[in-house]
Amino acid sequence: MEVQLIDLPKIEDRRGNISVIEKECLPYEIKRVYYLYDVPSDAYRGGHAHKDQKEFLIALSGSFEVLLDNGVDKEIVMLNKPFQGLLILNGIWRELKNFSSGSVCLVLSSDVYIENDYIRNYNEFLNFVKS
Ligand code: TYD
């Protein structure tokens, strides 16, 4: 599976912790940052794959589950640590669910928003990974 859980540096301090993402951490240049927040616990997000874009997801606060699917295998990863991120390369179907209350999902993306880079239909995704 073209995904990887990456531990981020954590600078611990009684005044609060710091985690850092520097450019060497990711195999791409970050072109867009967005975040999901105020997500109801029964919400379902994602439900798509990217043709080219790569993304790095971090549960900045709270927790949620990410279902990952490469067209053959599926796995579920729980994100619940602000010092850990999930790298999802292109060609991976993802679904985000079971958001805890107050959770925030930060996404660092390899490109700006391009709707044409999305595959939002699961059968189309299966055809894409087979081709
Ligand atoms: P969508 O990709 O469906 O959200 P998710 O996959 O996280 O469930 O995006 C929801 C809407 O927001 C959709 O109309 C596209 C828009 N959007 C942007 O305009 N720019 C962005 O960077 C993102 C991520 C979404």
Tab-separated table of N, CA and C and ligand atoms in Angstrom:
chain	number	residue	atom	x	y	z
A	1	MET	N	0.856	-1.204	0.000
A	1	MET	CA	0.000	0.000	0.000
A	1	MET	C	0.887	1.248	0.000
A	2	GLU	N	0.575	2.195	-0.858
A	2	GLU	CA	1.402	3.397	-0.988
A	2	GLU	C	1.021	4.430	0.077
A	3	VAL	N	1.080	4.011	1.324
A	3	VAL	CA	0.809	4.929	2.430
A	3	VAL	C	1.858	4.687	3.506
A	4	GLN	N	2.072	5.700	4.319
A	4	GLN	CA	3.119	5.574	5.334
A	4	GLN	C	2.770	6.451	6.532
A	5	LEU	N	2.833	5.873	7.720
A	5	LEU	CA	2.655	6.663	8.945
A	5	LEU	C	4.023	7.241	9.296
A	6	ILE	N	4.089	8.536	9.445
A	6	ILE	CA	5.380	9.181	9.703
A	6	ILE	C	5.331	9.890	11.059
A	7	ASP	N	6.295	9.559	11.911
A	7	ASP	CA	6.397	10.239	13.206
A	7	ASP	C	7.105	11.570	13.002
A	8	LEU	N	6.522	12.602	13.526
A	8	LEU	CA	7.101	13.942	13.393
A	8	LEU	C	7.915	14.263	14.647
A	9	PRO	N	8.909	15.120	14.495
A	9	PRO	CA	9.647	15.520	15.688
A	9	PRO	C	8.703	16.172	16.690
A	10	LYS	N	8.954	15.911	17.962
A	10	LYS	CA	8.110	16.476	19.018
A	10	LYS	C	9.037	17.148	20.023
A	11	ILE	N	8.877	18.431	20.177
A	11	ILE	CA	9.701	19.178	21.123
A	11	ILE	C	8.846	19.389	22.367
A	12	GLU	N	9.152	18.577	23.381
A	12	GLU	CA	8.304	18.590	24.575
A	12	GLU	C	8.741	19.672	25.542
A	13	ASP	N	7.776	20.263	26.152
A	13	ASP	CA	8.031	21.392	27.041
A	13	ASP	C	6.851	21.476	28.005
A	14	ARG	N	7.132	21.872	29.239
A	14	ARG	CA	6.030	22.029	30.199
A	14	ARG	C	5.058	23.110	29.729
A	15	ARG	N	5.536	24.000	28.878
A	15	ARG	CA	4.668	25.085	28.381
A	15	ARG	C	3.822	24.638	27.205
A	16	GLY	N	4.027	23.358	26.773
A	16	GLY	CA	3.297	22.860	25.601
A	16	GLY	C	4.280	22.316	24.591
A	17	ASN	N	3.822	21.462	23.737
A	17	ASN	CA	4.711	20.776	22.789
A	17	ASN	C	4.680	21.441	21.413
A	18	ILE	N	5.734	21.187	20.662
A	18	ILE	CA	5.808	21.664	19.269
A	18	ILE	C	6.127	20.464	18.390
A	19	SER	N	5.423	20.320	17.287
A	19	SER	CA	5.832	19.370	16.248
A	19	SER	C	6.074	20.150	14.973
A	20	VAL	N	6.995	19.648	14.177
A	20	VAL	CA	7.452	20.412	13.007
A	20	VAL	C	7.408	19.531	11.770
A	21	ILE	N	7.021	20.125	10.642
A	21	ILE	CA	7.127	19.429	9.351
A	21	ILE	C	8.007	20.310	8.472
A	22	GLU	N	9.190	19.837	8.176
A	22	GLU	CA	10.064	20.589	7.280
A	22	GLU	C	10.053	19.908	5.925
A	23	LYS	N	10.550	20.573	4.906
A	23	LYS	CA	10.346	20.084	3.548
A	23	LYS	C	10.942	18.700	3.297
A	24	GLU	N	11.987	18.325	4.046
A	24	GLU	CA	12.611	17.006	3.838
A	24	GLU	C	11.676	15.879	4.270
A	25	CYS	N	10.681	16.224	5.067
A	25	CYS	CA	9.789	15.194	5.640
A	25	CYS	C	8.914	14.542	4.569
A	26	LEU	N	8.597	15.312	3.514
A	26	LEU	CA	7.643	14.821	2.519
A	26	LEU	C	8.304	14.684	1.149
A	27	PRO	N	7.841	13.708	0.339
A	27	PRO	CA	8.458	13.502	-0.975
A	27	PRO	C	7.899	14.441	-2.049
A	28	TYR	N	7.375	15.575	-1.620
A	28	TYR	CA	6.840	16.555	-2.582
A	28	TYR	C	6.862	17.929	-1.926
A	29	GLU	N	6.744	18.932	-2.778
A	29	GLU	CA	6.663	20.309	-2.287
A	29	GLU	C	5.208	20.603	-1.922
A	30	ILE	N	4.995	21.190	-0.781
A	30	ILE	CA	3.620	21.484	-0.346
A	30	ILE	C	3.100	22.688	-1.136
A	31	LYS	N	1.967	22.488	-1.834
A	31	LYS	CA	1.411	23.606	-2.628
A	31	LYS	C	0.084	24.102	-2.043
A	32	ARG	N	-0.479	23.309	-1.093
A	32	ARG	CA	-1.793	23.695	-0.552
A	32	ARG	C	-1.930	23.108	0.837
A	33	VAL	N	-2.530	23.884	1.705
A	33	VAL	CA	-2.829	23.427	3.064
A	33	VAL	C	-4.310	23.654	3.290
A	34	TYR	N	-5.024	22.627	3.738
A	34	TYR	CA	-6.420	22.847	4.121
A	34	TYR	C	-6.718	22.002	5.353
A	35	TYR	N	-7.836	22.281	5.986
A	35	TYR	CA	-8.149	21.533	7.198
A	35	TYR	C	-9.642	21.339	7.332
A	36	LEU	N	-9.981	20.210	7.922
A	36	LEU	CA	-11.373	19.863	8.187
A	36	LEU	C	-11.631	20.109	9.667
A	37	TYR	N	-12.710	20.752	9.977
A	37	TYR	CA	-13.046	21.032	11.381
A	37	TYR	C	-14.554	21.144	11.500
A	38	ASP	N	-15.072	21.175	12.719
A	38	ASP	CA	-16.523	21.171	12.961
A	38	ASP	C	-17.166	19.990	12.242
A	39	VAL	N	-16.505	18.834	12.268
A	39	VAL	CA	-17.008	17.667	11.540
A	39	VAL	C	-17.957	16.889	12.469
A	40	PRO	N	-19.216	16.689	12.098
A	40	PRO	CA	-20.120	15.899	12.939
A	40	PRO	C	-19.612	14.454	13.045
A	41	SER	N	-19.881	13.805	14.183
A	41	SER	CA	-19.300	12.470	14.422
A	41	SER	C	-19.788	11.439	13.407
A	42	ASP	N	-20.972	11.675	12.822
A	42	ASP	CA	-21.487	10.689	11.860
A	42	ASP	C	-21.118	11.049	10.417
A	43	ALA	N	-20.244	12.046	10.259
A	43	ALA	CA	-19.913	12.488	8.890
A	43	ALA	C	-18.951	11.520	8.219
A	44	TYR	N	-19.034	11.521	6.925
A	44	TYR	CA	-18.168	10.709	6.090
A	44	TYR	C	-17.506	11.671	5.121
A	45	ARG	N	-16.183	11.701	5.128
A	45	ARG	CA	-15.469	12.599	4.222
A	45	ARG	C	-14.575	11.764	3.316
A	46	GLY	N	-13.972	12.435	2.366
A	46	GLY	CA	-13.133	11.697	1.431
A	46	GLY	C	-14.034	10.986	0.439
A	47	GLY	N	-13.792	9.700	0.240
A	47	GLY	CA	-14.567	8.998	-0.776
A	47	GLY	C	-14.060	9.394	-2.148
A	48	HIS	N	-12.732	9.395	-2.274
A	48	HIS	CA	-12.130	9.706	-3.568
A	48	HIS	C	-10.673	9.243	-3.569
A	49	ALA	N	-10.092	9.258	-4.758
A	49	ALA	CA	-8.645	9.043	-4.922
A	49	ALA	C	-8.137	10.196	-5.773
A	50	HIS	N	-6.832	10.350	-5.783
A	50	HIS	CA	-6.225	11.368	-6.647
A	50	HIS	C	-5.413	10.690	-7.744
A	51	LYS	N	-5.502	11.243	-8.932
A	51	LYS	CA	-4.712	10.697	-10.051
A	51	LYS	C	-3.234	10.996	-9.827
A	52	ASP	N	-2.904	12.214	-9.409
A	52	ASP	CA	-1.498	12.614	-9.247
A	52	ASP	C	-1.159	13.137	-7.861
A	53	GLN	N	-2.106	13.786	-7.239
A	53	GLN	CA	-1.769	14.485	-5.996
A	53	GLN	C	-1.476	13.537	-4.843
A	54	LYS	N	-0.534	13.988	-4.025
A	54	LYS	CA	-0.178	13.273	-2.808
A	54	LYS	C	-0.605	14.142	-1.632
A	55	GLU	N	-0.971	13.480	-0.529
A	55	GLU	CA	-1.424	14.248	0.624
A	55	GLU	C	-0.834	13.689	1.911
A	56	PHE	N	-0.702	14.565	2.884
A	56	PHE	CA	-0.206	14.191	4.204
A	56	PHE	C	-1.243	14.667	5.214
A	57	LEU	N	-1.810	13.740	5.960
A	57	LEU	CA	-2.918	14.047	6.877
A	57	LEU	C	-2.436	13.964	8.320
A	58	ILE	N	-2.844	14.932	9.111
A	58	ILE	CA	-2.489	14.927	10.537
A	58	ILE	C	-3.738	15.235	11.351
A	59	ALA	N	-3.961	14.437	12.402
A	59	ALA	CA	-5.039	14.747	13.347
A	59	ALA	C	-4.468	15.777	14.319
A	60	LEU	N	-4.651	17.051	13.993
A	60	LEU	CA	-4.093	18.104	14.855
A	60	LEU	C	-4.742	18.071	16.222
A	61	SER	N	-6.003	17.654	16.230
A	61	SER	CA	-6.742	17.552	17.474
A	61	SER	C	-7.731	16.412	17.318
A	62	GLY	N	-7.991	15.667	18.387
A	62	GLY	CA	-8.974	14.593	18.347
A	62	GLY	C	-8.503	13.425	17.495
A	63	SER	N	-9.469	12.692	16.955
A	63	SER	CA	-9.136	11.466	16.221
A	63	SER	C	-10.166	11.202	15.121
A	64	PHE	N	-9.749	10.411	14.160
A	64	PHE	CA	-10.649	9.925	13.112
A	64	PHE	C	-9.985	8.724	12.448
A	65	GLU	N	-10.780	7.984	11.679
A	65	GLU	CA	-10.255	6.807	10.995
A	65	GLU	C	-10.150	7.079	9.503
A	66	VAL	N	-9.111	6.515	8.906
A	66	VAL	CA	-8.927	6.648	7.458
A	66	VAL	C	-8.936	5.246	6.863
A	67	LEU	N	-9.925	4.977	6.021
A	67	LEU	CA	-9.930	3.716	5.286
A	67	LEU	C	-9.138	3.931	4.003
A	68	LEU	N	-8.179	3.048	3.764
A	68	LEU	CA	-7.303	3.162	2.593
A	68	LEU	C	-7.500	1.941	1.719
A	69	ASP	N	-7.481	2.157	0.412
A	69	ASP	CA	-7.805	1.078	-0.519
A	69	ASP	C	-6.992	1.307	-1.796
A	70	ASN	N	-6.159	0.330	-2.157
A	70	ASN	CA	-5.377	0.490	-3.394
A	70	ASN	C	-5.994	-0.284	-4.560
A	71	GLY	N	-7.229	-0.723	-4.365
A	71	GLY	CA	-7.918	-1.477	-5.416
A	71	GLY	C	-7.792	-2.970	-5.210
A	72	VAL	N	-6.853	-3.370	-4.343
A	72	VAL	CA	-6.657	-4.789	-4.032
A	72	VAL	C	-6.815	-4.999	-2.526
A	73	ASP	N	-6.025	-4.254	-1.774
A	73	ASP	CA	-6.056	-4.370	-0.309
A	73	ASP	C	-6.697	-3.139	0.302
A	74	LYS	N	-7.279	-3.384	1.481
A	74	LYS	CA	-7.852	-2.268	2.251
A	74	LYS	C	-7.241	-2.294	3.640
A	75	GLU	N	-7.058	-1.124	4.226
A	75	GLU	CA	-6.670	-1.079	5.635
A	75	GLU	C	-7.255	0.178	6.266
A	76	ILE	N	-7.386	0.112	7.599
A	76	ILE	CA	-7.913	1.268	8.325
A	76	ILE	C	-6.831	1.762	9.263
A	77	VAL	N	-6.553	3.057	9.194
A	77	VAL	CA	-5.556	3.668	10.064
A	77	VAL	C	-6.278	4.683	10.935
A	78	MET	N	-5.998	4.632	12.222
A	78	MET	CA	-6.577	5.615	13.148
A	78	MET	C	-5.553	6.737	13.329
A	79	LEU	N	-5.966	7.942	13.085
A	79	LEU	CA	-5.074	9.087	13.343
A	79	LEU	C	-5.562	9.778	14.620
A	80	ASN	N	-4.684	9.875	15.587
A	80	ASN	CA	-5.085	10.478	16.871
A	80	ASN	C	-3.923	11.159	17.589
A	81	LYS	N	-2.819	11.403	16.844
A	81	LYS	CA	-1.662	12.037	17.491
A	81	LYS	C	-1.211	13.223	16.637
A	82	PRO	N	-1.077	14.403	17.245
A	82	PRO	CA	-0.639	15.568	16.454
A	82	PRO	C	0.826	15.498	16.022
A	83	PHE	N	1.547	14.482	16.522
A	83	PHE	CA	2.959	14.333	16.130
A	83	PHE	C	3.145	13.147	15.198
A	84	GLN	N	2.070	12.783	14.497
A	84	GLN	CA	2.154	11.676	13.531
A	84	GLN	C	1.288	12.038	12.321
A	85	GLY	N	1.799	11.736	11.129
A	85	GLY	CA	1.029	12.035	9.922
A	85	GLY	C	0.945	10.828	9.014
A	86	LEU	N	-0.055	10.841	8.166
A	86	LEU	CA	-0.264	9.734	7.223
A	86	LEU	C	-0.020	10.246	5.806
A	87	LEU	N	1.000	9.697	5.177
A	87	LEU	CA	1.309	10.058	3.792
A	87	LEU	C	0.520	9.134	2.864
A	88	ILE	N	-0.285	9.728	1.995
A	88	ILE	CA	-1.085	8.947	1.038
A	88	ILE	C	-0.647	9.357	-0.363
A	89	LEU	N	-0.038	8.439	-1.056
A	89	LEU	CA	0.394	8.755	-2.420
A	89	LEU	C	-0.809	8.689	-3.363
A	90	ASN	N	-0.593	9.052	-4.605
A	90	ASN	CA	-1.696	9.058	-5.572
A	90	ASN	C	-2.177	7.623	-5.838
A	91	GLY	N	-3.383	7.517	-6.370
A	91	GLY	CA	-3.912	6.196	-6.706
A	91	GLY	C	-4.421	5.400	-5.521
A	92	ILE	N	-4.710	6.085	-4.412
A	92	ILE	CA	-5.246	5.409	-3.218
A	92	ILE	C	-6.622	6.001	-2.892
A	93	TRP	N	-7.611	5.124	-2.830
A	93	TRP	CA	-8.948	5.547	-2.408
A	93	TRP	C	-8.943	5.744	-0.896
A	94	ARG	N	-9.512	6.856	-0.409
A	94	ARG	CA	-9.549	7.082	1.031
A	94	ARG	C	-10.933	7.543	1.479
A	95	GLU	N	-11.312	7.079	2.674
A	95	GLU	CA	-12.571	7.496	3.298
A	95	GLU	C	-12.260	7.847	4.746
A	96	LEU	N	-12.747	8.993	5.191
A	96	LEU	CA	-12.494	9.441	6.558
A	96	LEU	C	-13.787	9.369	7.343
A	97	LYS	N	-13.741	8.746	8.518
A	97	LYS	CA	-14.961	8.647	9.322
A	97	LYS	C	-14.656	8.528	10.800
A	98	ASN	N	-15.728	8.414	11.600
A	98	ASN	CA	-15.612	8.319	13.067
A	98	ASN	C	-14.774	9.453	13.670
A	99	PHE	N	-15.132	10.658	13.284
A	99	PHE	CA	-14.440	11.835	13.832
A	99	PHE	C	-14.868	12.044	15.291
A	100	SER	N	-13.895	12.257	16.151
A	100	SER	CA	-14.232	12.586	17.544
A	100	SER	C	-14.661	14.057	17.594
A	101	SER	N	-15.328	14.424	18.679
A	101	SER	CA	-15.812	15.806	18.706
A	101	SER	C	-14.619	16.751	18.847
A	102	GLY	N	-14.646	17.820	18.130
A	102	GLY	CA	-13.559	18.805	18.162
A	102	GLY	C	-12.344	18.406	17.346
A	103	SER	N	-12.455	17.343	16.550
A	103	SER	CA	-11.261	16.914	15.812
A	103	SER	C	-10.962	17.870	14.649
A	104	VAL	N	-9.689	17.962	14.358
A	104	VAL	CA	-9.224	18.800	13.245
A	104	VAL	C	-8.255	17.970	12.413
A	105	CYS	N	-8.523	17.873	11.121
A	105	CYS	CA	-7.643	17.135	10.204
A	105	CYS	C	-6.935	18.140	9.310
A	106	LEU	N	-5.622	18.213	9.465
A	106	LEU	CA	-4.817	19.097	8.616
A	106	LEU	C	-4.332	18.290	7.415
A	107	VAL	N	-4.399	18.882	6.229
A	107	VAL	CA	-3.942	18.194	5.021
A	107	VAL	C	-2.916	19.069	4.297
A	108	LEU	N	-1.770	18.483	4.022
A	108	LEU	CA	-0.720	19.152	3.250
A	108	LEU	C	-0.677	18.479	1.895
A	109	SER	N	-0.963	19.234	0.863
A	109	SER	CA	-1.195	18.638	-0.435
A	109	SER	C	-0.097	19.019	-1.432
A	110	SER	N	0.136	18.137	-2.389
A	110	SER	CA	1.233	18.365	-3.343
A	110	SER	C	0.842	19.316	-4.468
A	111	ASP	N	-0.446	19.704	-4.512
A	111	ASP	CA	-0.832	20.644	-5.573
A	111	ASP	C	-2.027	21.482	-5.136
A	112	VAL	N	-2.309	22.481	-5.906
A	112	VAL	CA	-3.491	23.302	-5.654
A	112	VAL	C	-4.730	22.478	-5.972
A	113	TYR	N	-5.888	23.017	-5.658
A	113	TYR	CA	-7.137	22.272	-5.885
A	113	TYR	C	-7.409	22.156	-7.389
A	114	ILE	N	-7.468	20.908	-7.854
A	114	ILE	CA	-7.763	20.662	-9.271
A	114	ILE	C	-8.818	19.552	-9.309
A	115	GLU	N	-10.051	19.922	-9.597
A	115	GLU	CA	-11.129	18.925	-9.541
A	115	GLU	C	-10.847	17.755	-10.475
A	116	ASN	N	-10.170	18.034	-11.581
A	116	ASN	CA	-9.891	16.984	-12.558
A	116	ASN	C	-8.897	15.932	-12.041
A	117	ASP	N	-8.242	16.230	-10.916
A	117	ASP	CA	-7.311	15.257	-10.339
A	117	ASP	C	-8.043	14.242	-9.444
A	118	TYR	N	-9.324	14.527	-9.167
A	118	TYR	CA	-10.104	13.646	-8.285
A	118	TYR	C	-10.742	12.501	-9.076
A	119	ILE	N	-10.756	11.317	-8.467
A	119	ILE	CA	-11.603	10.230	-8.958
A	119	ILE	C	-12.626	10.003	-7.849
A	120	ARG	N	-13.869	10.361	-8.090
A	120	ARG	CA	-14.878	10.326	-7.031
A	120	ARG	C	-15.820	9.133	-7.169
A	121	ASN	N	-15.618	8.351	-8.222
A	121	ASN	CA	-16.467	7.182	-8.448
A	121	ASN	C	-15.620	5.922	-8.227
A	122	TYR	N	-16.105	5.012	-7.365
A	122	TYR	CA	-15.270	3.869	-6.970
A	122	TYR	C	-14.964	2.946	-8.152
A	123	ASN	N	-15.923	2.733	-9.032
A	123	ASN	CA	-15.657	1.862	-10.193
A	123	ASN	C	-14.636	2.489	-11.137
A	124	GLU	N	-14.738	3.810	-11.259
A	124	GLU	CA	-13.738	4.528	-12.071
A	124	GLU	C	-12.348	4.370	-11.442
A	125	PHE	N	-12.304	4.417	-10.098
A	125	PHE	CA	-11.034	4.230	-9.381
A	125	PHE	C	-10.453	2.843	-9.686
A	126	LEU	N	-11.327	1.810	-9.636
A	126	LEU	CA	-10.837	0.444	-9.903
A	126	LEU	C	-10.283	0.353	-11.326
A	127	ASN	N	-10.951	0.982	-12.268
A	127	ASN	CA	-10.450	0.987	-13.647
A	127	ASN	C	-9.118	1.730	-13.745
A	128	PHE	N	-9.026	2.833	-12.981
A	128	PHE	CA	-7.795	3.644	-13.003
A	128	PHE	C	-6.602	2.827	-12.503
A	129	VAL	N	-6.791	2.090	-11.385
A	129	VAL	CA	-5.643	1.343	-10.845
A	129	VAL	C	-5.316	0.118	-11.679
A	130	LYS	N	-6.293	-0.399	-12.423
A	130	LYS	CA	-6.038	-1.565	-13.278
A	130	LYS	C	-5.281	-1.172	-14.549
A	131	SER	N	-5.470	0.101	-14.968
A	131	SER	CA	-4.895	0.499	-16.273
A	131	SER	C	-3.434	0.897	-16.156
B	1	TYD	P1	-14.401	17.367	-1.063
B	1	TYD	O1	-13.159	17.061	-1.827
B	1	TYD	O2	-15.654	16.699	-1.505
B	1	TYD	O3	-14.163	17.083	0.486
B	1	TYD	P2	-13.685	15.742	1.192
B	1	TYD	O4	-13.092	14.871	0.151
B	1	TYD	O5	-12.688	16.188	2.199
B	1	TYD	O6	-14.862	15.117	1.819
B	1	TYD	O7	-14.592	18.937	-1.061
B	1	TYD	C1	-15.777	19.542	-0.626
B	1	TYD	C2	-15.963	20.829	-1.394
B	1	TYD	O8	-14.890	21.745	-1.127
B	1	TYD	C3	-15.979	20.613	-2.897
B	1	TYD	O9	-16.991	21.428	-3.444
B	1	TYD	C4	-14.631	21.109	-3.371
B	1	TYD	C5	-14.264	22.153	-2.332
B	1	TYD	N1	-12.818	22.271	-2.104
B	1	TYD	C6	-12.133	23.354	-2.636
B	1	TYD	O10	-12.711	24.240	-3.292
B	1	TYD	N2	-10.791	23.446	-2.418
B	1	TYD	C7	-10.114	22.520	-1.710
B	1	TYD	O11	-8.858	22.633	-1.539
B	1	TYD	C8	-10.831	21.382	-1.168
B	1	TYD	C9	-10.118	20.318	-0.399
B	1	TYD	C10	-12.178	21.307	-1.397
